[in-house]
Amino acid sequence: MERHYRLLQERIHFEELENGLAVYVVPKPGFKKTFACFATKYGAMINRFVPYGESEYIDVPLGIAHFLEHKMFEMPDGTDASEIFARMGLDSNASTSHLMTTYLFSGTANIKEGLNLLLDFVQTPYFTEERVLREQGIIAQELKMYLDDPNEALHLGLMQNLFRVYPLRFDVGGTLESIMQITPEHLNKCYRTFYHPSNMALIVVGDIDAIMEDSDDPIKALIDLVRENQAKKDFKKPLDIRKNILVEDGVVNKASDYQKMDISIPKAAVGLKLPFERYQKNQSFLMELEMKILLEATIGPMTDAFQEMLDLELINGNLYYNVYCDGLSGFLKVQANTNKPKQFIAYVENKLLSLSSIDFDDETFNRFKKATQGSFLRAMNNPEYIGYNFLRYLFSDADMFEAIESFSELKKEDMKALEKYFQKEALADFVVIPKNTLFSKIQ
Amino acid sequence: MEIKEMTLNEIPLTLIKTDKFKTINIQVVFLGEFSKENATKKSLLTRILSNSTKNFPTKKALATKLLDLYDASAGVTTYPSGKTAVTVFSIEVVNEKNLGIEGLTREAVEMLYEVIFNPNLEGGLFPEKDFNEQKRVLKERLNNVYNNKTRYALRQMLKKMAPDEIISVSSLGSLEDLEPLTNAELVSQYKEMIEKENISIYVCGDFEEESIIKDLSLFGSLKNNPHNYETVLTEPVKVEKVREFFEKQKIQQAKLIMGFRSDINSKSPQFPASLVFNAMYGGLFSSDLIRLVREENSLAYTITSMFLDDVMVMVVAAGIDGSKYGLTTDLVIKQLEDYKQGRLDPELMQTAKENIASDLLQTEDNPAQLINYFLRNYLHGLKYQVSDLVAAVKSVTLEDVQKVAQGINLDTIFLLTGEDDDGKAL
């Protein structure tokens, strides 16, 4: 099936294979690089589920999806898939988020071979005691690296204040303690359950004509390559995955907290919890987009508020904001380096609460619509952006291209629907301060 | 893709025409001297210039204008290459063809011109409020380097390694130079850039040549300064004795930074071989250092090597357990010694070449990187097309890599470590 997106001037081809694997192809003529991403809808969000072929729920240690990602690269013959990619001149990588685990490669030659390798290594599980032990050492170092990063501490602290039980409150990598409990048996159970092709998707972004240069119908030939690869493997029949993700109400866990670290300038973050509700198709994407526009119009560099924060020395030049919606819940986050964390928090919270009554003039609204169209067209220069984000939104029930196009029909009045989210009980903050300062003395 | 190099009156102009991007990217680049004396001024100047202009005198006005240009992205940065400061004014705007409108490229050019040539001066000075604000912002930014432990450790290592050399000067500036800096000094730094520095212009995208040259004619009346700039250092530094430095902070993971002197710079004929050396040694994920330190000995999650090729320095950086300091540095040193003796894996060299070639070809997929490639050629007086450099890398031999290694010598080791780590290893 082919779809053409008029505003973005992009095409996408889709086919679901016999074993349930969803394959997407986005042609980018003239690009030297091809980007391929193979992902499972399984991440740090899922820690309780019924393993494939069993009937009882089990709990698995935190950080297991990420651990599994590390271990997938090891092949039964002792080789490492990333080295085989490298020998082909391909860059490979992988990442785990709460929502998904992705395996990807990019390069300028040997793309067909790379695609086969990508599918094969992810579909060859092999876990031994000895290798799990060694990996615990490597991941412990990775976690320690993040423990020294004040931005990570700030984010995690804020998530723990926002959520009581929802797994966004846990670091994707787990903890130094939890990863030590992981066994090959855990890994096998997770793999069997979540790496079935029907729970996965593959996207290829690049110059398909160049990759499949011998073919009259390059897109079909590429999809056939994937189909042939899959036909050689024997998959059990897909079952509905039973998983138990803890959800909660829209009230924050803890309104405020702080942590001390060896840093020079305090960091503060304000978060707004998005309630657990039934999100419609494409809504996760549109929610993020509309919230970002609201933030930009309220405290972004084009506002008087931004200048006021500088004048009051509440921010040190930069303000970062981020909106995340995974189709179940999510958050909005505003953070800055600041010498007056408490005053910064009060200022931002006040601005956010003012959005419980949204007052956009036509000029501002239309300016943002225009700018949004421009920014997405600019993003289409970047195959990685397209590939990664397409899957990330696919797994939160949105078609990124379709959602971008539907955004052009958004009316000013539609923004009113967001007002209900800006409630005091949904706000929390977190501060990281230098180790030798007293929190009570902070402004 | 079609590349044309021409001049706009006296200004060198590089036109990179390709239809694969949905944007037009324009960069105007100034080359001037980079020194301890002007680094902080240049750093502050780029901040002031990117925040307001005469016609858009506030952040709000400037940001609103960029949104109106379909979210155009504009920026000013400055970075050193050897003893030369490279100051880049850039704008990226959606190609008007993709929007079915006209005049957007022209407006983007005008905006870029406004940012460079029409600063918000009042009575010959930047507005005092903006000056003080950006001075404060830069001060906090400098203070904030401490929060990024790897970056902090790298800066400390360079300071210890070469306190009197240009290498130790950060293009971000320094607190001691920022404090006494006056508004008038900043304005004269600005005037010096406009009047005395070398200008070149780069455009990338799907444009009509005649039309883009017409749009750029705004810049056509400028004079240029065809001065020879020292964009690389050329004198190898001999290492007398390896020095070690330690600092303690309350952190979980120690940062190890090792500084080496090399005899190769970006203009050397051995430059392609140094790319291959670096990829094999610690640049690639399958490099020898990752294999040895991470995979075989579980000593680090990351270890990487990189060349600062304009200043003939190589750096190895790793996040390690502080008590494993001796073990890790021994492995890094021993691996270099193996390379010097010619103990090199031909298969790894092949992998390195494939990866470098692929990375080089990919510069053609990103407008900013593509422009940067041609800017680099201009800086160093090179004529390499991407395909020439790929060919040069492919013809590198094991002996070439061995020679690169033989020109590399450890100079300084810096370890930023946790307060709780016991002192034995130190």
PDB file of N, CA, C and O in Angstrom, chain B residues 334-359:
ATOM      1  N   LYS B 334      49.872   0.335  26.070  1.00  0.00           N
ATOM      2  CA  LYS B 334      50.392  -0.881  25.439  1.00  0.00           C
ATOM      3  C   LYS B 334      49.836  -1.026  24.019  1.00  0.00           C
ATOM      4  O   LYS B 334      50.550  -1.427  23.089  1.00  0.00           O
ATOM      5  N   GLN B 335      48.567  -0.671  23.860  1.00  0.00           N
ATOM      6  CA  GLN B 335      47.961  -0.783  22.537  1.00  0.00           C
ATOM      7  C   GLN B 335      48.663   0.147  21.532  1.00  0.00           C
ATOM      8  O   GLN B 335      48.917  -0.233  20.400  1.00  0.00           O
ATOM      9  N   LEU B 336      49.003   1.346  21.978  1.00  0.00           N
ATOM     10  CA  LEU B 336      49.701   2.280  21.086  1.00  0.00           C
ATOM     11  C   LEU B 336      51.082   1.718  20.735  1.00  0.00           C
ATOM     12  O   LEU B 336      51.533   1.795  19.593  1.00  0.00           O
ATOM     13  N   GLU B 337      51.738   1.131  21.737  1.00  0.00           N
ATOM     14  CA  GLU B 337      53.058   0.540  21.515  1.00  0.00           C
ATOM     15  C   GLU B 337      52.961  -0.570  20.461  1.00  0.00           C
ATOM     16  O   GLU B 337      53.795  -0.665  19.554  1.00  0.00           O
ATOM     17  N   ASP B 338      51.912  -1.402  20.563  1.00  0.00           N
ATOM     18  CA  ASP B 338      51.706  -2.456  19.563  1.00  0.00           C
ATOM     19  C   ASP B 338      51.599  -1.865  18.159  1.00  0.00           C
ATOM     20  O   ASP B 338      52.159  -2.402  17.209  1.00  0.00           O
ATOM     21  N   TYR B 339      50.882  -0.762  18.036  1.00  0.00           N
ATOM     22  CA  TYR B 339      50.730  -0.119  16.730  1.00  0.00           C
ATOM     23  C   TYR B 339      52.088   0.372  16.220  1.00  0.00           C
ATOM     24  O   TYR B 339      52.416   0.240  15.054  1.00  0.00           O
ATOM     25  N   LYS B 340      52.870   0.942  17.148  1.00  0.00           N
ATOM     26  CA  LYS B 340      54.185   1.451  16.749  1.00  0.00           C
ATOM     27  C   LYS B 340      55.074   0.330  16.235  1.00  0.00           C
ATOM     28  O   LYS B 340      55.917   0.532  15.366  1.00  0.00           O
ATOM     29  N   GLN B 341      54.903  -0.871  16.815  1.00  0.00           N
ATOM     30  CA  GLN B 341      55.703  -2.022  16.395  1.00  0.00           C
ATOM     31  C   GLN B 341      55.116  -2.685  15.145  1.00  0.00           C
ATOM     32  O   GLN B 341      55.646  -3.691  14.683  1.00  0.00           O
ATOM     33  N   GLY B 342      54.010  -2.151  14.673  1.00  0.00           N
ATOM     34  CA  GLY B 342      53.420  -2.718  13.456  1.00  0.00           C
ATOM     35  C   GLY B 342      52.483  -3.885  13.711  1.00  0.00           C
ATOM     36  O   GLY B 342      52.126  -4.609  12.789  1.00  0.00           O
ATOM     37  N   ARG B 343      52.117  -4.088  14.979  1.00  0.00           N
ATOM     38  CA  ARG B 343      51.155  -5.161  15.248  1.00  0.00           C
ATOM     39  C   ARG B 343      49.745  -4.635  15.000  1.00  0.00           C
ATOM     40  O   ARG B 343      49.071  -4.163  15.911  1.00  0.00           O
ATOM     41  N   LEU B 344      49.326  -4.726  13.739  1.00  0.00           N
ATOM     42  CA  LEU B 344      48.054  -4.147  13.311  1.00  0.00           C
ATOM     43  C   LEU B 344      47.223  -5.204  12.610  1.00  0.00           C
ATOM     44  O   LEU B 344      47.762  -6.053  11.902  1.00  0.00           O
ATOM     45  N   ASP B 345      45.917  -5.131  12.817  1.00  0.00           N
ATOM     46  CA  ASP B 345      45.009  -6.128  12.250  1.00  0.00           C
ATOM     47  C   ASP B 345      44.491  -5.630  10.887  1.00  0.00           C
ATOM     48  O   ASP B 345      43.760  -4.639  10.829  1.00  0.00           O
ATOM     49  N   PRO B 346      44.904  -6.308   9.790  1.00  0.00           N
ATOM     50  CA  PRO B 346      44.486  -5.836   8.458  1.00  0.00           C
ATOM     51  C   PRO B 346      42.968  -5.823   8.301  1.00  0.00           C
ATOM     52  O   PRO B 346      42.420  -4.958   7.608  1.00  0.00           O
ATOM     53  N   GLU B 347      42.301  -6.752   8.967  1.00  0.00           N
ATOM     54  CA  GLU B 347      40.843  -6.799   8.858  1.00  0.00           C
ATOM     55  C   GLU B 347      40.208  -5.562   9.506  1.00  0.00           C
ATOM     56  O   GLU B 347      39.264  -4.972   8.979  1.00  0.00           O
ATOM     57  N   LEU B 348      40.777  -5.189  10.659  1.00  0.00           N
ATOM     58  CA  LEU B 348      40.269  -3.989  11.333  1.00  0.00           C
ATOM     59  C   LEU B 348      40.537  -2.750  10.476  1.00  0.00           C
ATOM     60  O   LEU B 348      39.712  -1.829  10.418  1.00  0.00           O
ATOM     61  N   MET B 349      41.670  -2.739   9.779  1.00  0.00           N
ATOM     62  CA  MET B 349      41.962  -1.594   8.911  1.00  0.00           C
ATOM     63  C   MET B 349      40.912  -1.504   7.801  1.00  0.00           C
ATOM     64  O   MET B 349      40.426  -0.420   7.480  1.00  0.00           O
ATOM     65  N   GLN B 350      40.552  -2.664   7.241  1.00  0.00           N
ATOM     66  CA  GLN B 350      39.543  -2.678   6.188  1.00  0.00           C
ATOM     67  C   GLN B 350      38.218  -2.112   6.732  1.00  0.00           C
ATOM     68  O   GLN B 350      37.562  -1.274   6.112  1.00  0.00           O
ATOM     69  N   THR B 351      37.845  -2.574   7.924  1.00  0.00           N
ATOM     70  CA  THR B 351      36.632  -2.078   8.574  1.00  0.00           C
ATOM     71  C   THR B 351      36.698  -0.572   8.763  1.00  0.00           C
ATOM     72  O   THR B 351      35.741   0.155   8.492  1.00  0.00           O
ATOM     73  N   ALA B 352      37.861  -0.094   9.235  1.00  0.00           N
ATOM     74  CA  ALA B 352      38.035   1.343   9.474  1.00  0.00           C
ATOM     75  C   ALA B 352      37.819   2.116   8.182  1.00  0.00           C
ATOM     76  O   ALA B 352      37.101   3.121   8.149  1.00  0.00           O
ATOM     77  N   LYS B 353      38.409   1.635   7.104  1.00  0.00           N
ATOM     78  CA  LYS B 353      38.282   2.335   5.816  1.00  0.00           C
ATOM     79  C   LYS B 353      36.827   2.396   5.359  1.00  0.00           C
ATOM     80  O   LYS B 353      36.355   3.431   4.890  1.00  0.00           O
ATOM     81  N   GLU B 354      36.149   1.248   5.464  1.00  0.00           N
ATOM     82  CA  GLU B 354      34.735   1.200   5.043  1.00  0.00           C
ATOM     83  C   GLU B 354      33.919   2.231   5.821  1.00  0.00           C
ATOM     84  O   GLU B 354      33.075   2.928   5.274  1.00  0.00           O
ATOM     85  N   ASN B 355      34.184   2.299   7.121  1.00  0.00           N
ATOM     86  CA  ASN B 355      33.399   3.196   7.965  1.00  0.00           C
ATOM     87  C   ASN B 355      33.701   4.666   7.706  1.00  0.00           C
ATOM     88  O   ASN B 355      32.798   5.493   7.690  1.00  0.00           O
ATOM     89  N   ILE B 356      34.988   4.967   7.494  1.00  0.00           N
ATOM     90  CA  ILE B 356      35.344   6.363   7.201  1.00  0.00           C
ATOM     91  C   ILE B 356      34.736   6.771   5.860  1.00  0.00           C
ATOM     92  O   ILE B 356      34.168   7.863   5.729  1.00  0.00           O
ATOM     93  N   ALA B 357      34.837   5.874   4.871  1.00  0.00           N
ATOM     94  CA  ALA B 357      34.291   6.183   3.545  1.00  0.00           C
ATOM     95  C   ALA B 357      32.795   6.457   3.662  1.00  0.00           C
ATOM     96  O   ALA B 357      32.273   7.426   3.096  1.00  0.00           O
ATOM     97  N   SER B 358      32.113   5.620   4.413  1.00  0.00           N
ATOM     98  CA  SER B 358      30.668   5.784   4.572  1.00  0.00           C
ATOM     99  C   SER B 358      30.343   7.116   5.265  1.00  0.00           C
ATOM    100  O   SER B 358      29.460   7.855   4.835  1.00  0.00           O
ATOM    101  N   ASP B 359      31.099   7.434   6.319  1.00  0.00           N
ATOM    102  CA  ASP B 359      30.879   8.714   7.022  1.00  0.00           C
ATOM    103  C   ASP B 359      31.113   9.896   6.092  1.00  0.00           C
ATOM    104  O   ASP B 359      30.361  10.870   6.112  1.00  0.00           O
TER     105      ASP B 359
END
